Amino acid sequence: MVTDVVDLRDFYNSSLGKMTSAHIFQTISRLWPTLEGHRLLGLGYPLPYLDPYLDQAESVIAMMPAQQGIITWPNEGPSLCSLIEEDEFPLPDESFDRILLVHALEHTSQIRSFLREVWRVLDSNGRLMIVVPNRRGIWARLDHTPFGHGQPYTMTQLSNLLRENMFTPLASTRGLYSLPSSSRLMLTAGGVMEKIGEKSLQKFSGVICIEAVKQVYAGTPVRSRTRFHLPVLAGIRKTIPS
């Protein structure tokens, strides 16, 4: 079951959510320290992780699954969010050179079709990054955060899934070693726990993160029906004020 966009927004507006996004962005930025001049697409609910790149990237948009819903983003200017169907993105081939999946893969009901669309819109020299809950971590075992919903993965499972769908993993990292607790003590100790976890508890991280490239030699996926490339904002169906 896909987590509703309102629940995701409320989580990331909470103290625990803000700490969580800060730690996960540190994980992402190890592989993507800067995206200056790149075209960035975020899929799922990537908003807290796209904000730091707004002033760097050439272009940034977010697309969310129709069953999840959508909110306006960013807070100022025109909305850069659109709703999509998992198996059909209203985008031209090779239109982005960076794609970030957060709260996406673990919720999709059509993994193969979804990853085929990701493959299609990713530039031949581009990079894909996927952040998913770690099956061995405590965050995947508790359902009061978004990371306790959907299908968690191990690093091996995620690597194999990417290879089966025409991607080649390049690098991986882990993050989120803090406990999923809103207590003041846990929030205060979050930074220390991240440092300890990176040194001695890597297999039990809250999330795993893999960067991959598309296997161009694998060939272009066959399209089953005529595809219409709509303007990005044309996909918006419902909007919930942020």
Coordinates of C-alpha atoms in Angstrom, one line a residue:
M1 CA 0.0 0.0 0.0
V2 CA 1.3 3.4 -1.0
T3 CA 1.7 6.0 1.8
D4 CA -0.5 9.0 1.3
V5 CA 1.2 12.2 0.3
V6 CA -0.3 14.0 3.3
D7 CA 1.2 11.5 5.7
L8 CA 4.6 11.9 3.9
R9 CA 4.4 15.6 4.1
D10 CA 3.5 15.5 7.8
F11 CA 6.3 13.2 8.6
Y12 CA 8.9 15.3 7.0
N13 CA 7.5 18.4 8.7
S14 CA 8.0 16.8 12.1
S15 CA 11.2 16.9 14.2
L16 CA 11.9 13.2 13.5
G17 CA 11.3 13.8 9.7
K18 CA 13.6 16.8 9.6
M19 CA 16.4 14.8 11.3
T20 CA 15.7 11.8 9.0
S21 CA 15.9 13.9 5.8
A22 CA 19.2 15.6 7.0
H23 CA 20.8 12.2 7.6
I24 CA 19.6 10.7 4.3
F25 CA 20.7 13.7 2.3
Q26 CA 24.2 13.3 3.8
T27 CA 24.1 9.8 2.4
I28 CA 22.9 11.0 -1.0
S29 CA 25.5 13.7 -1.2
R30 CA 28.4 11.3 -0.7
L31 CA 27.6 10.1 -4.2
W32 CA 26.2 13.3 -5.6
P33 CA 28.0 16.2 -3.9
T34 CA 26.9 18.6 -6.6
L35 CA 24.5 18.5 -9.5
E36 CA 25.5 21.8 -11.1
G37 CA 24.3 21.9 -14.8
H38 CA 22.4 18.6 -14.6
R39 CA 18.7 17.8 -15.3
L40 CA 17.3 16.2 -12.2
L41 CA 14.1 14.1 -11.9
G42 CA 12.8 13.0 -8.6
L43 CA 10.3 10.1 -8.4
G44 CA 8.2 9.0 -5.4
Y45 CA 8.3 11.5 -2.6
P46 CA 11.8 13.1 -3.1
L47 CA 11.0 16.7 -2.2
P48 CA 13.1 17.0 1.0
Y49 CA 16.1 15.7 -1.1
L50 CA 15.5 17.9 -4.1
D51 CA 15.5 21.2 -2.3
P52 CA 19.3 21.5 -1.9
Y53 CA 19.7 21.0 -5.6
L54 CA 17.2 23.6 -6.8
D55 CA 19.9 26.3 -7.0
Q56 CA 22.5 24.0 -8.6
A57 CA 20.8 21.9 -11.3
E58 CA 19.9 23.1 -14.7
S59 CA 16.3 21.9 -14.1
V60 CA 14.5 20.0 -11.3
I61 CA 11.1 18.4 -11.3
A62 CA 9.3 15.9 -9.1
M63 CA 6.8 13.2 -10.2
M64 CA 4.6 11.2 -7.8
P65 CA 2.5 8.1 -8.4
A66 CA -1.2 8.8 -8.9
Q67 CA -2.3 6.6 -6.0
Q68 CA -0.1 8.6 -3.6
G69 CA -1.3 12.1 -4.5
I70 CA 0.6 15.3 -4.9
I71 CA 1.4 18.5 -3.1
T72 CA 2.6 21.8 -4.5
W73 CA 6.4 22.2 -4.5
P74 CA 8.4 24.3 -4.1
N75 CA 6.8 26.8 -1.8
E76 CA 7.6 29.8 -4.1
G77 CA 7.0 30.1 -7.8
P78 CA 5.2 27.6 -10.2
S79 CA 4.8 24.1 -9.0
L80 CA 7.4 21.6 -10.3
C81 CA 5.4 18.5 -9.4
S82 CA 3.3 16.2 -11.6
L83 CA 1.3 13.0 -11.1
I84 CA 2.3 10.0 -13.2
E85 CA 1.2 6.4 -13.9
E86 CA 3.9 3.9 -12.8
D87 CA 4.1 2.4 -16.3
E88 CA 4.0 5.5 -18.4
F89 CA 5.8 8.8 -17.8
P90 CA 4.7 11.9 -19.9
L91 CA 8.4 12.5 -20.8
P92 CA 10.6 12.2 -23.9
D93 CA 13.3 9.6 -24.1
E94 CA 16.6 10.4 -22.4
S95 CA 15.2 13.7 -21.0
F96 CA 17.2 13.6 -17.7
D97 CA 20.7 12.8 -16.7
R98 CA 20.1 12.4 -13.0
I99 CA 17.1 10.5 -11.6
L100 CA 16.5 10.1 -7.8
L101 CA 14.0 7.5 -6.4
V102 CA 12.9 8.0 -2.8
H103 CA 9.7 6.4 -1.4
A104 CA 9.2 5.0 -4.9
L105 CA 10.6 1.5 -5.7
E106 CA 9.4 -0.1 -2.5
H107 CA 5.8 0.9 -3.2
T108 CA 5.4 0.2 -6.9
S109 CA 3.1 -2.6 -7.9
Q110 CA 4.7 -2.8 -11.4
I111 CA 8.4 -2.9 -10.8
R112 CA 9.5 -4.1 -14.2
S113 CA 7.3 -1.5 -16.1
F114 CA 8.3 1.2 -13.7
L115 CA 12.0 0.6 -14.1
R116 CA 11.6 0.3 -17.9
E117 CA 10.2 3.9 -17.9
V118 CA 13.1 5.1 -15.6
W119 CA 15.5 3.5 -18.1
R120 CA 13.8 5.2 -21.1
V121 CA 13.9 8.7 -19.7
L122 CA 17.4 8.5 -18.3
D123 CA 20.1 9.8 -20.6
S124 CA 22.6 7.3 -21.9
N125 CA 25.4 8.9 -19.9
G126 CA 23.1 9.6 -16.9
R127 CA 23.0 8.3 -13.4
L128 CA 20.1 6.7 -11.4
M129 CA 20.1 6.8 -7.6
I130 CA 17.7 4.7 -5.5
V131 CA 17.1 5.0 -1.8
V132 CA 15.1 2.2 -0.1
P133 CA 14.5 0.9 3.4
N134 CA 17.1 -1.7 4.5
R135 CA 15.5 -5.0 5.2
R136 CA 17.9 -5.6 8.1
G137 CA 17.4 -2.2 9.7
I138 CA 15.0 -1.3 12.5
W139 CA 13.3 1.4 10.4
A140 CA 11.8 -1.2 8.1
R141 CA 10.3 -3.1 11.1
L142 CA 8.3 -0.2 12.6
D143 CA 5.4 1.3 10.8
H144 CA 5.2 4.8 12.3
T145 CA 7.5 6.2 9.7
P146 CA 7.3 5.9 5.9
F147 CA 10.3 3.6 5.9
G148 CA 8.2 0.9 7.7
H149 CA 5.9 0.5 4.7
G150 CA 6.4 -1.2 1.3
Q151 CA 9.0 -3.7 0.3
P152 CA 12.4 -3.3 2.0
Y153 CA 15.6 -4.6 0.3
T154 CA 19.0 -5.8 1.1
M155 CA 21.9 -4.4 -0.9
T156 CA 22.2 -7.7 -2.8
Q157 CA 18.5 -7.8 -3.7
L158 CA 18.5 -4.2 -5.0
S159 CA 21.7 -4.8 -7.0
N160 CA 20.2 -7.9 -8.6
L161 CA 16.9 -6.1 -9.3
L162 CA 18.8 -3.4 -11.2
R163 CA 20.8 -5.8 -13.2
E164 CA 17.7 -7.7 -14.2
N165 CA 16.2 -4.4 -15.5
M166 CA 19.0 -3.2 -17.7
F167 CA 21.0 -1.1 -15.1
T168 CA 24.5 -1.6 -13.9
P169 CA 25.2 -0.6 -10.2
L170 CA 28.2 1.7 -9.9
A171 CA 28.5 2.6 -6.2
S172 CA 26.5 2.1 -3.0
T173 CA 26.3 3.6 0.5
R174 CA 24.2 3.3 3.6
G175 CA 22.7 5.8 6.1
L176 CA 20.2 6.5 8.8
Y177 CA 21.5 4.8 11.9
S178 CA 19.5 6.9 14.4
L179 CA 16.6 5.2 16.1
P180 CA 13.1 6.1 14.7
S181 CA 12.1 7.9 17.9
S182 CA 10.8 11.5 18.4
S183 CA 12.2 11.7 21.9
R184 CA 14.4 14.7 22.6
L185 CA 17.2 12.4 23.7
M186 CA 17.2 10.4 20.5
L187 CA 17.0 13.5 18.3
T188 CA 19.9 15.1 20.1
A189 CA 22.0 11.9 19.9
G190 CA 21.2 11.4 16.2
G191 CA 24.5 12.8 14.9
V192 CA 26.6 10.7 17.2
M193 CA 24.6 7.5 16.3
E194 CA 25.2 8.2 12.6
K195 CA 29.0 8.3 13.2
I196 CA 28.9 5.1 15.2
G197 CA 26.7 3.4 12.7
E198 CA 29.0 4.3 9.7
K199 CA 31.9 2.6 11.5
S200 CA 30.4 -0.5 13.0
L201 CA 26.7 -1.0 12.2
Q202 CA 26.5 -0.7 8.4
K203 CA 24.5 -3.8 7.8
F204 CA 21.8 -2.4 10.1
S205 CA 21.4 1.0 8.5
G206 CA 17.9 2.4 8.0
V207 CA 18.3 2.9 4.3
I208 CA 20.5 1.6 1.5
C209 CA 21.5 3.7 -1.5
I210 CA 22.7 2.6 -4.9
E211 CA 23.9 4.6 -7.9
A212 CA 23.5 2.9 -11.3
V213 CA 23.8 3.6 -15.1
K214 CA 21.6 2.2 -17.8
Q215 CA 22.9 -0.7 -19.9
V216 CA 22.7 1.0 -23.3
Y217 CA 23.7 -2.2 -25.1
A218 CA 20.6 -3.9 -23.7
G219 CA 18.4 -2.2 -26.3
T220 CA 15.4 0.0 -26.1
P221 CA 12.3 -1.5 -24.3
V222 CA 9.4 -2.2 -26.7
R223 CA 6.5 0.1 -26.2
S224 CA 3.1 -1.5 -26.0
R225 CA 1.1 1.5 -26.9
T226 CA 1.3 5.0 -28.4
R227 CA 2.9 7.4 -26.0
F228 CA 2.0 11.1 -25.7
H229 CA 4.6 13.4 -24.3
L230 CA 2.8 16.0 -22.3
P231 CA 4.2 19.1 -20.7
V232 CA 5.4 18.3 -17.2
L233 CA 2.8 20.2 -15.3
A234 CA -0.1 18.8 -17.4
G235 CA 0.0 15.7 -15.3
I236 CA -1.3 17.4 -12.1
R237 CA -4.6 16.0 -11.1
K238 CA -5.1 17.1 -7.5
T239 CA -3.2 19.5 -5.4
I240 CA -3.0 19.7 -1.6
P241 CA -1.6 23.0 -0.3
S242 CA 1.8 22.4 1.4

